[in-house]
Amino acid sequence: MTNETKKFIKGGSFLIEDISYQDMLTPEDFTEEHLMIAKTAEDFVEKEVLPQLEYLEKHEFDRTVKLLKKAGELGLLAADVPEEYEGLALDKITSSLLTEKMSRAGGFSLSHGAHVGIGSLPIVLFGNDAQKQKYLPALASGEQLAAYALTEPGSGSDALGARTTAKLNSEGTHYILNGEKQWITNAGFADIFVVYAKIDGEHFTAFIVEREFPGVSTGAEEKKMGIKSSSTRTLILEDVPVPVENLLGEYGRGHVIAFNILNIGRYKLAVGAVGGSKSAFEMTVKYANGRQQFKTPISQFNLTKEKFGTIGSKIYAAESSVYRTVGLYEDNQGQLSTEDAKDIKKVADSIAEYAIECSVNKFFASEVLDYVVDEGVQIHGGYGFMQEYPIERAYRDSRINRIFEGTNEINRLLVPGTFLKKAFKGELPLFQKAMVLQEELMMLMPEEPGDEPLAQEKHLVKNAKKIGLLAAGLAAQKFGKALEKEQEILANIADIASNVYAMESVMLRTEKAIAKDGLEKSNQKLLYTQIFCQEAFNKIEADAKETLIAIEQGDTLRMMLSSLRKFTRHTPINVIAKKREAADVIIEAERYIV
Amino acid sequence: MTNETKKFIKGGSFLIEDISYQDMLTPEDFTEEHLMIAKTAEDFVEKEVLPQLEYLEKHEFDRTVKLLKKAGELGLLAADVPEEYEGLALDKITSSLLTEKMSRAGGFSLSHGAHVGIGSLPIVLFGNDAQKQKYLPALASGEQLAAYALTEPGSGSDALGARTTAKLNSEGTHYILNGEKQWITNAGFADIFVVYAKIDGEHFTAFIVEREFPGVSTGAEEKKMGIKSSSTRTLILEDVPVPVENLLGEYGRGHVIAFNILNIGRYKLAVGAVGGSKSAFEMTVKYANGRQQFKTPISQFNLTKEKFGTIGSKIYAAESSVYRTVGLYEDNQGQLSTEDAKDIKKVADSIAEYAIECSVNKFFASEVLDYVVDEGVQIHGGYGFMQEYPIERAYRDSRINRIFEGTNEINRLLVPGTFLKKAFKGELPLFQKAMVLQEELMMLMPEEPGDEPLAQEKHLVKNAKKIGLLAAGLAAQKFGKALEKEQEILANIADIASNVYAMESVMLRTEKAIAKDGLEKSNQKLLYTQIFCQEAFNKIEADAKETLIAIEQGDTLRMMLSSLRKFTRHTPINVIAKKREAADVIIEAERYIV
Ligand SMILES: Cc1cc2nc3c(=O)[nH]c(=O)nc-3n(C[C@H](O)[C@H](O)[C@H](O)COP(=O)(O)OP(=O)(O)OC[C@H]3O[C@@H](n4cnc5c(N)ncnc54)[C@H](O)[C@@H]3O)c2cc1C
Ligand SMILES: Cc1cc2nc3c(=O)[nH]c(=O)nc-3n(C[C@H](O)[C@H](O)[C@H](O)COP(=O)(O)OP(=O)(O)OC[C@H]3O[C@@H](n4cnc5c(N)ncnc54)[C@H](O)[C@@H]3O)c2cc1C
């Protein structure tokens, strides 16, 4: 991607506008430098972390702290920290690749992620110069470790329902914090907590709280289903005096920090889920190649191949989607001028721009991960149920991803909500596009895609967008403001959106690869694309149908369903055959391969 | 169900023939006596087992043994044992209800199930009189406990690939057994093992092995993902002398016992999965009623209601299917004359008759269970990831059900395989029906269902069978013997079969209930039926489509797809609205309710 061709792409526009592959980052665009740093992280995990994982699982967190410091020495904590605060100021692509590679380390990757991500980024992005000077160098080196404390026993999804309070003392020097923050990752050893509290029980605000402040303590380690090698505790705040200069961002505007950090957390979680999917898949393919039943390696059974083809196509979809999103951030937020990067509002806007993409990636990739580990266990048979086999841990570890950083339900609800808000503000030409669609519906002649590679997939992507527009437009028109309550419809629209995003991402990535490397070398990508687009399109059709039926009745419904049929008509491909073909390459490579 | 109206229903016939609701057992047919014994089991679990579960999870199996003996005193181990061997000789319905009620006890239910089921039943069903005299009284009372040892490190799905050997000693008094049986439930404390070994490395045969025999030992407890309160160990056999009179069943015909016991194990597993689904759902609904976010109980959010409606309809489908199958067994195997019940071949045939139903139930119900616990965790949010909450354990415990008693893949493959075998043998009129279908296709006028309750669902069931026939017939015709290798198609056909079975089961059950109690009192059942039939039918359509596309091409494919469309045309219902309605009743009852 050269700077000249880059266009500023509006968040959420993918639903109604097209981009060309030049404008999309793909893993094939990574530079030597990107891959080198990724390799450093990979080696670190392989040589330093994995041999200790057994102990980390038993909560020997001294080892975690040492490992993080070692990671600090290798520069693996400094990617997002500006150079003036002793960071490396690497691009978003690098920091995402680090996240992907770390994910092999199970619960440890969460310790790393919470530190460099939700723990440090509030200060990186929203701290003032003094705060950055004070805290960032130690965070970048690993001398100090960070955590993010938003959730409370009574407020999870409803983060703003927090009860933790802050009160300015009479001297005006300190805010006095009281409350309990629950399930705080890294709480067992973090030195710095970004804590959200309501000043005077009202003004939701972020604070930097040091562990050493009087009145700070933590509860016992939680007993969790998985990611046992991460520390999760309650952070207890009893009359903790926090210097006024530790108020982070703006008074009463803690939600700007909280939610934007979550946005970043979401796409990072998605990147990690892609990494986790790849490693769970690798152990599964290797296992299946080694295990024989009926005198045959179980990887050779066609049902196993069917699973491999499905998993491969799903990982390709998640990977293509998340790096597309990383690219959007790199182009936008990553390129803020040094001055703009100090302007809280500009920073917040640049993150919030892609809130839809972040949510879509978060739920899509975490569900791909759960799919992969579930099939991974299944392919291992009884061995998959035994703790000796790493797939067992992967299965338990992965389950949290659909819950934290906003549950997948909350993220689904955010997608159409944000989209409609943008449309109403005129940021996205939803209504114009919907009108064009209406006209098109009147006269639509079924279009036949050509025979060239990707012609069918382009056709499906195009029609998928129209279907999304049809469903979303109709829902908005029918329910207006009350659409908020129609959560089932909102979730269906979110699913359509995520599938559109993923379909377009695989299609463009493959198109880009073919343009660069030719068709032959891109065959595996083409297979994944064909499989994924076909299956995602079927799902879109089903979601749209259910939605229309929930909105309309009688003759109007019949008309709508017939409009839908116009957009869904196509000659379907034989996915069973394509999956076998893709699986053979995977079996040969013993891992996910493009 | 009175005896007079009862017809002998052929196994697998549901795919091509219809029955009337009089011929189907439903939970509404349970007698006072059935329910009383169920209550005994329920109370036992509640009062005796659950308070100790925490210790059982830590492998304190002395407690398990004591609990099983107590269960023995209450008659909870004797249901399947004939009276002449000090059993209770209760009907299959009772013994299934016991299984369902025990399932709340997590891993302990497996200790119980392995003892009364796969452990004892080989002797109950296939033992000779001397063996029954010797072993059954102690097994029925719990004085001795049983296990079933088929699997080996190298042979799981391929059970006949076992390497354990038996060799007659020179005196002709004992078989000398050598080998390792892996993952044997109850191995930590069982007194009696039914062991499969190859005589002279060739003739697969079952033996009754006592723990006290010299050379018998067990390995260490396995570290498992879940069902930690069950014991799982390797059974090690080193030159174990087994008296010749302990050869079970016939020489070289151990597979008849092994596979038929698995058939029973499969429908019992399905019954247990229904029980597990109900209890996981109950804890989830209660939790959701109690948890507030955004000042609202989370059960009141429409996305939660959508989940509740889906879960309710799935449990209804699984429950209706499994008790229908239990009824088939009760009518057939349960009513063998005392004499026939001693004829190994007749017993084996009576079990094998419903092999298709057993497999279909096994994979369907275990997948419903996994769906329920997965959504259960999700609805619990972060709390679902914490071991304090029983849903966390339920999630881990349930995962094994898709793996043992034949993996769900193996069970899927068995369905069309067995079906076609029966058809070729002339036991099922597949080919006649396929011909009729061909003719019908030529002249088919789309039929419109009436407006009366269940008219639509009857229509869908009827067409679902035709779709199954179309797909299976085409596949058999196209591939002939080679169909065996087309596992993806076989699995699709199995999925169609299981959905047909479940659709018909809910439809008939609801029809029966309406006939008995009237429409108003059957409303919840009707809702579940409408929801389930609509969604299962959509899945059938998708499976059939994928299958046709994998079989045919070009014009023939187009013709086939248009035939498929004839059968799938219908006015779909608004499942979103139906789910909300069903959910409100569930929320009020705080559990699965019909
Ligand atoms: C291991 C672990 C680590 C964590 N680490 C951190 C951390 O470092 N820092 C931190 O601040 N937090 C952390 N969390 C908390 C996490 O972010 C929350 O668990 C998450 O936000 C969900 O909140 P909750 O668990 O309270 O679920 P709830 O909000 O109670 O949700 C329960 C269910 O209700 C649904 N629901 C809620 N509201 C709605 C609605 N309006 N409409 C429809 N459905 C709804 C949810 O989707 C979910 O299914 C962690 C949690 C865990 C388990
Ligand atoms: C907790 C636990 C308790 C158990 N209790 C008992 C017990 O009491 N007694 C006993 O005898 N056994 C017991 N088992 C063993 C259990 O029955 C086996 O695990 C099961 O049969 C699967 O065999 P496997 O694990 O060797 O998997 P494998 O047979 O190796 O299968 C691995 C994968 O390959 C697939 N596969 C295999 N063959 C084919 C094929 N032909 N076509 C397509 N796919 C295929 C499978 O579906 C699976 O996904 C237990 C297992 C566990 C984990």
PDB file of C-alpha atoms in Angstrom, chain B residues 22-221:
ATOM      1  CA  GLN B  22     -51.590 -42.986  19.303  1.00  0.00           C
ATOM      2  CA  ASP B  23     -48.575 -45.042  18.411  1.00  0.00           C
ATOM      3  CA  MET B  24     -46.073 -42.706  19.990  1.00  0.00           C
ATOM      4  CA  LEU B  25     -45.032 -42.470  23.623  1.00  0.00           C
ATOM      5  CA  THR B  26     -44.899 -38.932  24.956  1.00  0.00           C
ATOM      6  CA  PRO B  27     -43.930 -37.605  28.381  1.00  0.00           C
ATOM      7  CA  GLU B  28     -47.597 -36.800  28.854  1.00  0.00           C
ATOM      8  CA  ASP B  29     -48.240 -40.554  28.935  1.00  0.00           C
ATOM      9  CA  PHE B  30     -46.112 -41.211  31.981  1.00  0.00           C
ATOM     10  CA  THR B  31     -48.059 -42.896  34.760  1.00  0.00           C
ATOM     11  CA  GLU B  32     -48.164 -41.974  38.431  1.00  0.00           C
ATOM     12  CA  GLU B  33     -45.804 -44.827  39.079  1.00  0.00           C
ATOM     13  CA  HIS B  34     -43.282 -43.570  36.556  1.00  0.00           C
ATOM     14  CA  LEU B  35     -43.357 -40.157  38.084  1.00  0.00           C
ATOM     15  CA  MET B  36     -43.024 -41.491  41.594  1.00  0.00           C
ATOM     16  CA  ILE B  37     -39.846 -43.347  40.835  1.00  0.00           C
ATOM     17  CA  ALA B  38     -38.533 -40.333  38.960  1.00  0.00           C
ATOM     18  CA  LYS B  39     -39.195 -38.302  42.075  1.00  0.00           C
ATOM     19  CA  THR B  40     -37.200 -40.759  44.179  1.00  0.00           C
ATOM     20  CA  ALA B  41     -34.230 -40.275  41.874  1.00  0.00           C
ATOM     21  CA  GLU B  42     -34.677 -36.525  41.885  1.00  0.00           C
ATOM     22  CA  ASP B  43     -34.727 -36.385  45.663  1.00  0.00           C
ATOM     23  CA  PHE B  44     -31.727 -38.662  45.897  1.00  0.00           C
ATOM     24  CA  VAL B  45     -29.724 -36.368  43.646  1.00  0.00           C
ATOM     25  CA  GLU B  46     -30.875 -33.251  45.414  1.00  0.00           C
ATOM     26  CA  LYS B  47     -30.373 -34.438  48.952  1.00  0.00           C
ATOM     27  CA  GLU B  48     -27.591 -36.967  48.722  1.00  0.00           C
ATOM     28  CA  VAL B  49     -25.466 -36.267  45.688  1.00  0.00           C
ATOM     29  CA  LEU B  50     -25.393 -32.518  45.102  1.00  0.00           C
ATOM     30  CA  PRO B  51     -24.173 -31.709  48.630  1.00  0.00           C
ATOM     31  CA  GLN B  52     -21.191 -33.977  48.003  1.00  0.00           C
ATOM     32  CA  LEU B  53     -20.463 -33.036  44.423  1.00  0.00           C
ATOM     33  CA  GLU B  54     -17.640 -30.726  45.364  1.00  0.00           C
ATOM     34  CA  TYR B  55     -15.781 -33.666  46.920  1.00  0.00           C
ATOM     35  CA  LEU B  56     -16.602 -36.002  44.079  1.00  0.00           C
ATOM     36  CA  GLU B  57     -15.115 -33.445  41.704  1.00  0.00           C
ATOM     37  CA  LYS B  58     -11.910 -33.829  43.699  1.00  0.00           C
ATOM     38  CA  HIS B  59     -11.922 -37.555  43.068  1.00  0.00           C
ATOM     39  CA  GLU B  60     -13.050 -38.680  46.492  1.00  0.00           C
ATOM     40  CA  PHE B  61     -14.494 -41.812  45.008  1.00  0.00           C
ATOM     41  CA  ASP B  62     -15.126 -43.525  48.318  1.00  0.00           C
ATOM     42  CA  ARG B  63     -18.067 -41.206  48.458  1.00  0.00           C
ATOM     43  CA  THR B  64     -19.177 -42.282  45.005  1.00  0.00           C
ATOM     44  CA  VAL B  65     -19.179 -45.904  46.059  1.00  0.00           C
ATOM     45  CA  LYS B  66     -21.187 -45.102  49.175  1.00  0.00           C
ATOM     46  CA  LEU B  67     -23.652 -43.071  47.184  1.00  0.00           C
ATOM     47  CA  LEU B  68     -24.091 -45.842  44.667  1.00  0.00           C
ATOM     48  CA  LYS B  69     -24.759 -48.328  47.435  1.00  0.00           C
ATOM     49  CA  LYS B  70     -27.320 -45.956  48.857  1.00  0.00           C
ATOM     50  CA  ALA B  71     -28.858 -45.669  45.407  1.00  0.00           C
ATOM     51  CA  GLY B  72     -28.941 -49.458  45.401  1.00  0.00           C
ATOM     52  CA  GLU B  73     -30.902 -49.477  48.634  1.00  0.00           C
ATOM     53  CA  LEU B  74     -33.426 -47.126  47.084  1.00  0.00           C
ATOM     54  CA  GLY B  75     -33.820 -49.430  44.103  1.00  0.00           C
ATOM     55  CA  LEU B  76     -32.158 -46.985  41.746  1.00  0.00           C
ATOM     56  CA  LEU B  77     -29.777 -49.601  40.356  1.00  0.00           C
ATOM     57  CA  ALA B  78     -32.219 -52.423  39.796  1.00  0.00           C
ATOM     58  CA  ALA B  79     -34.665 -51.112  37.210  1.00  0.00           C
ATOM     59  CA  ASP B  80     -33.315 -53.144  34.300  1.00  0.00           C
ATOM     60  CA  VAL B  81     -32.541 -56.324  36.233  1.00  0.00           C
ATOM     61  CA  PRO B  82     -35.107 -59.159  36.048  1.00  0.00           C
ATOM     62  CA  GLU B  83     -36.936 -60.088  39.225  1.00  0.00           C
ATOM     63  CA  GLU B  84     -35.504 -63.586  39.302  1.00  0.00           C
ATOM     64  CA  TYR B  85     -32.087 -62.030  39.837  1.00  0.00           C
ATOM     65  CA  GLU B  86     -33.304 -59.723  42.566  1.00  0.00           C
ATOM     66  CA  GLY B  87     -33.963 -56.819  40.256  1.00  0.00           C
ATOM     67  CA  LEU B  88     -37.080 -54.697  39.905  1.00  0.00           C
ATOM     68  CA  ALA B  89     -37.717 -55.433  36.238  1.00  0.00           C
ATOM     69  CA  LEU B  90     -39.245 -52.036  35.654  1.00  0.00           C
ATOM     70  CA  ASP B  91     -40.157 -50.871  32.205  1.00  0.00           C
ATOM     71  CA  LYS B  92     -37.824 -48.953  29.874  1.00  0.00           C
ATOM     72  CA  ILE B  93     -39.718 -45.788  30.589  1.00  0.00           C
ATOM     73  CA  THR B  94     -38.832 -45.931  34.242  1.00  0.00           C
ATOM     74  CA  SER B  95     -35.227 -46.728  33.656  1.00  0.00           C
ATOM     75  CA  SER B  96     -35.007 -43.846  31.208  1.00  0.00           C
ATOM     76  CA  LEU B  97     -36.630 -41.455  33.619  1.00  0.00           C
ATOM     77  CA  LEU B  98     -34.066 -42.488  36.214  1.00  0.00           C
ATOM     78  CA  THR B  99     -31.346 -41.616  33.737  1.00  0.00           C
ATOM     79  CA  GLU B 100     -32.908 -38.249  33.041  1.00  0.00           C
ATOM     80  CA  LYS B 101     -33.235 -37.356  36.687  1.00  0.00           C
ATOM     81  CA  MET B 102     -29.743 -38.550  37.568  1.00  0.00           C
ATOM     82  CA  SER B 103     -28.257 -36.279  34.936  1.00  0.00           C
ATOM     83  CA  ARG B 104     -28.478 -33.295  37.273  1.00  0.00           C
ATOM     84  CA  ALA B 105     -25.723 -34.907  39.297  1.00  0.00           C
ATOM     85  CA  GLY B 106     -23.025 -34.086  36.729  1.00  0.00           C
ATOM     86  CA  GLY B 107     -20.149 -36.556  36.618  1.00  0.00           C
ATOM     87  CA  PHE B 108     -21.824 -38.734  39.239  1.00  0.00           C
ATOM     88  CA  SER B 109     -24.612 -39.486  36.803  1.00  0.00           C
ATOM     89  CA  LEU B 110     -21.969 -41.078  34.620  1.00  0.00           C
ATOM     90  CA  SER B 111     -20.836 -43.332  37.472  1.00  0.00           C
ATOM     91  CA  HIS B 112     -24.461 -44.367  37.883  1.00  0.00           C
ATOM     92  CA  GLY B 113     -25.096 -44.652  34.162  1.00  0.00           C
ATOM     93  CA  ALA B 114     -21.988 -46.686  33.426  1.00  0.00           C
ATOM     94  CA  HIS B 115     -22.880 -49.080  36.218  1.00  0.00           C
ATOM     95  CA  VAL B 116     -26.557 -49.684  35.435  1.00  0.00           C
ATOM     96  CA  GLY B 117     -26.130 -49.226  31.689  1.00  0.00           C
ATOM     97  CA  ILE B 118     -23.106 -50.299  29.711  1.00  0.00           C
ATOM     98  CA  GLY B 119     -21.602 -52.026  32.758  1.00  0.00           C
ATOM     99  CA  SER B 120     -24.482 -54.262  33.859  1.00  0.00           C
ATOM    100  CA  LEU B 121     -26.596 -54.582  30.731  1.00  0.00           C
ATOM    101  CA  PRO B 122     -24.211 -56.904  28.871  1.00  0.00           C
ATOM    102  CA  ILE B 123     -24.875 -59.464  31.594  1.00  0.00           C
ATOM    103  CA  VAL B 124     -28.579 -58.627  31.890  1.00  0.00           C
ATOM    104  CA  LEU B 125     -29.129 -59.003  28.180  1.00  0.00           C
ATOM    105  CA  PHE B 126     -26.509 -61.461  27.029  1.00  0.00           C
ATOM    106  CA  GLY B 127     -25.430 -63.416  30.117  1.00  0.00           C
ATOM    107  CA  ASN B 128     -26.380 -67.053  30.590  1.00  0.00           C
ATOM    108  CA  ASP B 129     -28.341 -68.089  33.608  1.00  0.00           C
ATOM    109  CA  ALA B 130     -25.297 -68.986  35.699  1.00  0.00           C
ATOM    110  CA  GLN B 131     -23.665 -65.638  34.957  1.00  0.00           C
ATOM    111  CA  LYS B 132     -26.829 -63.782  35.810  1.00  0.00           C
ATOM    112  CA  GLN B 133     -27.217 -65.721  39.044  1.00  0.00           C
ATOM    113  CA  LYS B 134     -23.672 -65.018  39.974  1.00  0.00           C
ATOM    114  CA  TYR B 135     -23.438 -61.327  39.156  1.00  0.00           C
ATOM    115  CA  LEU B 136     -26.782 -59.614  38.845  1.00  0.00           C
ATOM    116  CA  PRO B 137     -28.023 -59.632  42.453  1.00  0.00           C
ATOM    117  CA  ALA B 138     -24.884 -57.862  43.645  1.00  0.00           C
ATOM    118  CA  LEU B 139     -25.013 -55.407  40.734  1.00  0.00           C
ATOM    119  CA  ALA B 140     -28.681 -54.635  41.357  1.00  0.00           C
ATOM    120  CA  SER B 141     -28.033 -53.869  45.004  1.00  0.00           C
ATOM    121  CA  GLY B 142     -24.846 -51.903  44.453  1.00  0.00           C
ATOM    122  CA  GLU B 143     -22.830 -54.373  46.442  1.00  0.00           C
ATOM    123  CA  GLN B 144     -20.705 -54.725  43.331  1.00  0.00           C
ATOM    124  CA  LEU B 145     -20.145 -52.078  40.687  1.00  0.00           C
ATOM    125  CA  ALA B 146     -19.615 -52.524  36.993  1.00  0.00           C
ATOM    126  CA  ALA B 147     -17.702 -51.004  34.085  1.00  0.00           C
ATOM    127  CA  TYR B 148     -17.501 -51.522  30.351  1.00  0.00           C
ATOM    128  CA  ALA B 149     -14.081 -51.853  28.780  1.00  0.00           C
ATOM    129  CA  LEU B 150     -14.000 -51.647  25.021  1.00  0.00           C
ATOM    130  CA  THR B 151     -11.774 -48.710  24.046  1.00  0.00           C
ATOM    131  CA  GLU B 152      -7.993 -48.968  23.782  1.00  0.00           C
ATOM    132  CA  PRO B 153      -5.297 -46.367  23.164  1.00  0.00           C
ATOM    133  CA  GLY B 154      -5.219 -47.299  19.499  1.00  0.00           C
ATOM    134  CA  SER B 155      -8.860 -48.178  18.986  1.00  0.00           C
ATOM    135  CA  GLY B 156     -11.757 -45.881  19.726  1.00  0.00           C
ATOM    136  CA  SER B 157     -14.127 -45.445  16.819  1.00  0.00           C
ATOM    137  CA  ASP B 158     -12.573 -48.534  15.322  1.00  0.00           C
ATOM    138  CA  ALA B 159     -13.559 -50.698  18.263  1.00  0.00           C
ATOM    139  CA  LEU B 160     -12.892 -53.919  16.402  1.00  0.00           C
ATOM    140  CA  GLY B 161      -9.287 -52.835  15.976  1.00  0.00           C
ATOM    141  CA  ALA B 162      -8.686 -53.800  19.613  1.00  0.00           C
ATOM    142  CA  ARG B 163      -5.379 -55.474  20.447  1.00  0.00           C
ATOM    143  CA  THR B 164      -6.272 -57.042  23.766  1.00  0.00           C
ATOM    144  CA  THR B 165      -5.909 -60.775  23.414  1.00  0.00           C
ATOM    145  CA  ALA B 166      -7.292 -63.862  25.076  1.00  0.00           C
ATOM    146  CA  LYS B 167      -5.726 -67.292  24.885  1.00  0.00           C
ATOM    147  CA  LEU B 168      -7.137 -70.489  26.260  1.00  0.00           C
ATOM    148  CA  ASN B 169      -4.730 -72.099  28.704  1.00  0.00           C
ATOM    149  CA  SER B 170      -3.558 -75.614  28.104  1.00  0.00           C
ATOM    150  CA  GLU B 171      -5.892 -76.960  30.769  1.00  0.00           C
ATOM    151  CA  GLY B 172      -8.815 -75.398  28.914  1.00  0.00           C
ATOM    152  CA  THR B 173     -10.081 -73.853  32.139  1.00  0.00           C
ATOM    153  CA  HIS B 174      -9.170 -70.194  31.645  1.00  0.00           C
ATOM    154  CA  TYR B 175      -8.668 -67.604  28.994  1.00  0.00           C
ATOM    155  CA  ILE B 176      -5.497 -65.610  29.640  1.00  0.00           C
ATOM    156  CA  LEU B 177      -6.143 -61.930  28.880  1.00  0.00           C
ATOM    157  CA  ASN B 178      -3.504 -59.352  28.006  1.00  0.00           C
ATOM    158  CA  GLY B 179      -3.929 -55.753  26.991  1.00  0.00           C
ATOM    159  CA  GLU B 180      -4.895 -52.226  27.990  1.00  0.00           C
ATOM    160  CA  LYS B 181      -8.357 -50.747  27.966  1.00  0.00           C
ATOM    161  CA  GLN B 182      -8.338 -46.968  28.038  1.00  0.00           C
ATOM    162  CA  TRP B 183     -10.666 -44.364  29.596  1.00  0.00           C
ATOM    163  CA  ILE B 184     -12.803 -46.868  31.418  1.00  0.00           C
ATOM    164  CA  THR B 185     -15.529 -45.149  33.379  1.00  0.00           C
ATOM    165  CA  ASN B 186     -15.794 -46.434  36.977  1.00  0.00           C
ATOM    166  CA  ALA B 187     -12.419 -48.141  36.653  1.00  0.00           C
ATOM    167  CA  GLY B 188     -11.311 -46.559  39.949  1.00  0.00           C
ATOM    168  CA  PHE B 189     -13.738 -48.690  41.961  1.00  0.00           C
ATOM    169  CA  ALA B 190     -15.586 -51.144  39.734  1.00  0.00           C
ATOM    170  CA  ASP B 191     -15.618 -54.779  40.784  1.00  0.00           C
ATOM    171  CA  ILE B 192     -16.751 -56.212  37.474  1.00  0.00           C
ATOM    172  CA  PHE B 193     -15.501 -55.296  34.013  1.00  0.00           C
ATOM    173  CA  VAL B 194     -17.026 -56.402  30.762  1.00  0.00           C
ATOM    174  CA  VAL B 195     -13.899 -56.678  28.664  1.00  0.00           C
ATOM    175  CA  TYR B 196     -13.599 -57.246  24.933  1.00  0.00           C
ATOM    176  CA  ALA B 197     -10.628 -59.209  23.700  1.00  0.00           C
ATOM    177  CA  LYS B 198      -9.620 -61.179  20.648  1.00  0.00           C
ATOM    178  CA  ILE B 199      -9.249 -64.884  21.220  1.00  0.00           C
ATOM    179  CA  ASP B 200      -6.060 -65.899  19.513  1.00  0.00           C
ATOM    180  CA  GLY B 201      -5.795 -62.338  18.280  1.00  0.00           C
ATOM    181  CA  GLU B 202      -8.752 -62.911  16.016  1.00  0.00           C
ATOM    182  CA  HIS B 203     -12.117 -63.787  17.488  1.00  0.00           C
ATOM    183  CA  PHE B 204     -13.564 -60.696  19.138  1.00  0.00           C
ATOM    184  CA  THR B 205     -15.268 -61.854  22.303  1.00  0.00           C
ATOM    185  CA  ALA B 206     -16.679 -60.418  25.547  1.00  0.00           C
ATOM    186  CA  PHE B 207     -15.590 -61.564  28.987  1.00  0.00           C
ATOM    187  CA  ILE B 208     -16.648 -60.853  32.520  1.00  0.00           C
ATOM    188  CA  VAL B 209     -13.495 -59.892  34.406  1.00  0.00           C
ATOM    189  CA  GLU B 210     -13.415 -59.412  38.147  1.00  0.00           C
ATOM    190  CA  ARG B 211     -11.134 -56.854  39.660  1.00  0.00           C
ATOM    191  CA  GLU B 212      -9.906 -59.493  42.064  1.00  0.00           C
ATOM    192  CA  PHE B 213      -8.553 -61.708  39.304  1.00  0.00           C
ATOM    193  CA  PRO B 214      -4.753 -61.799  39.387  1.00  0.00           C
ATOM    194  CA  GLY B 215      -3.087 -59.480  36.896  1.00  0.00           C
ATOM    195  CA  VAL B 216      -5.870 -56.880  36.884  1.00  0.00           C
ATOM    196  CA  SER B 217      -4.830 -53.339  37.745  1.00  0.00           C
ATOM    197  CA  THR B 218      -5.746 -49.794  36.830  1.00  0.00           C
ATOM    198  CA  GLY B 219      -3.723 -46.744  35.831  1.00  0.00           C
ATOM    199  CA  ALA B 220      -3.846 -43.277  37.346  1.00  0.00           C
ATOM    200  CA  GLU B 221      -6.972 -41.120  37.248  1.00  0.00           C
TER     201      GLU B 221
END
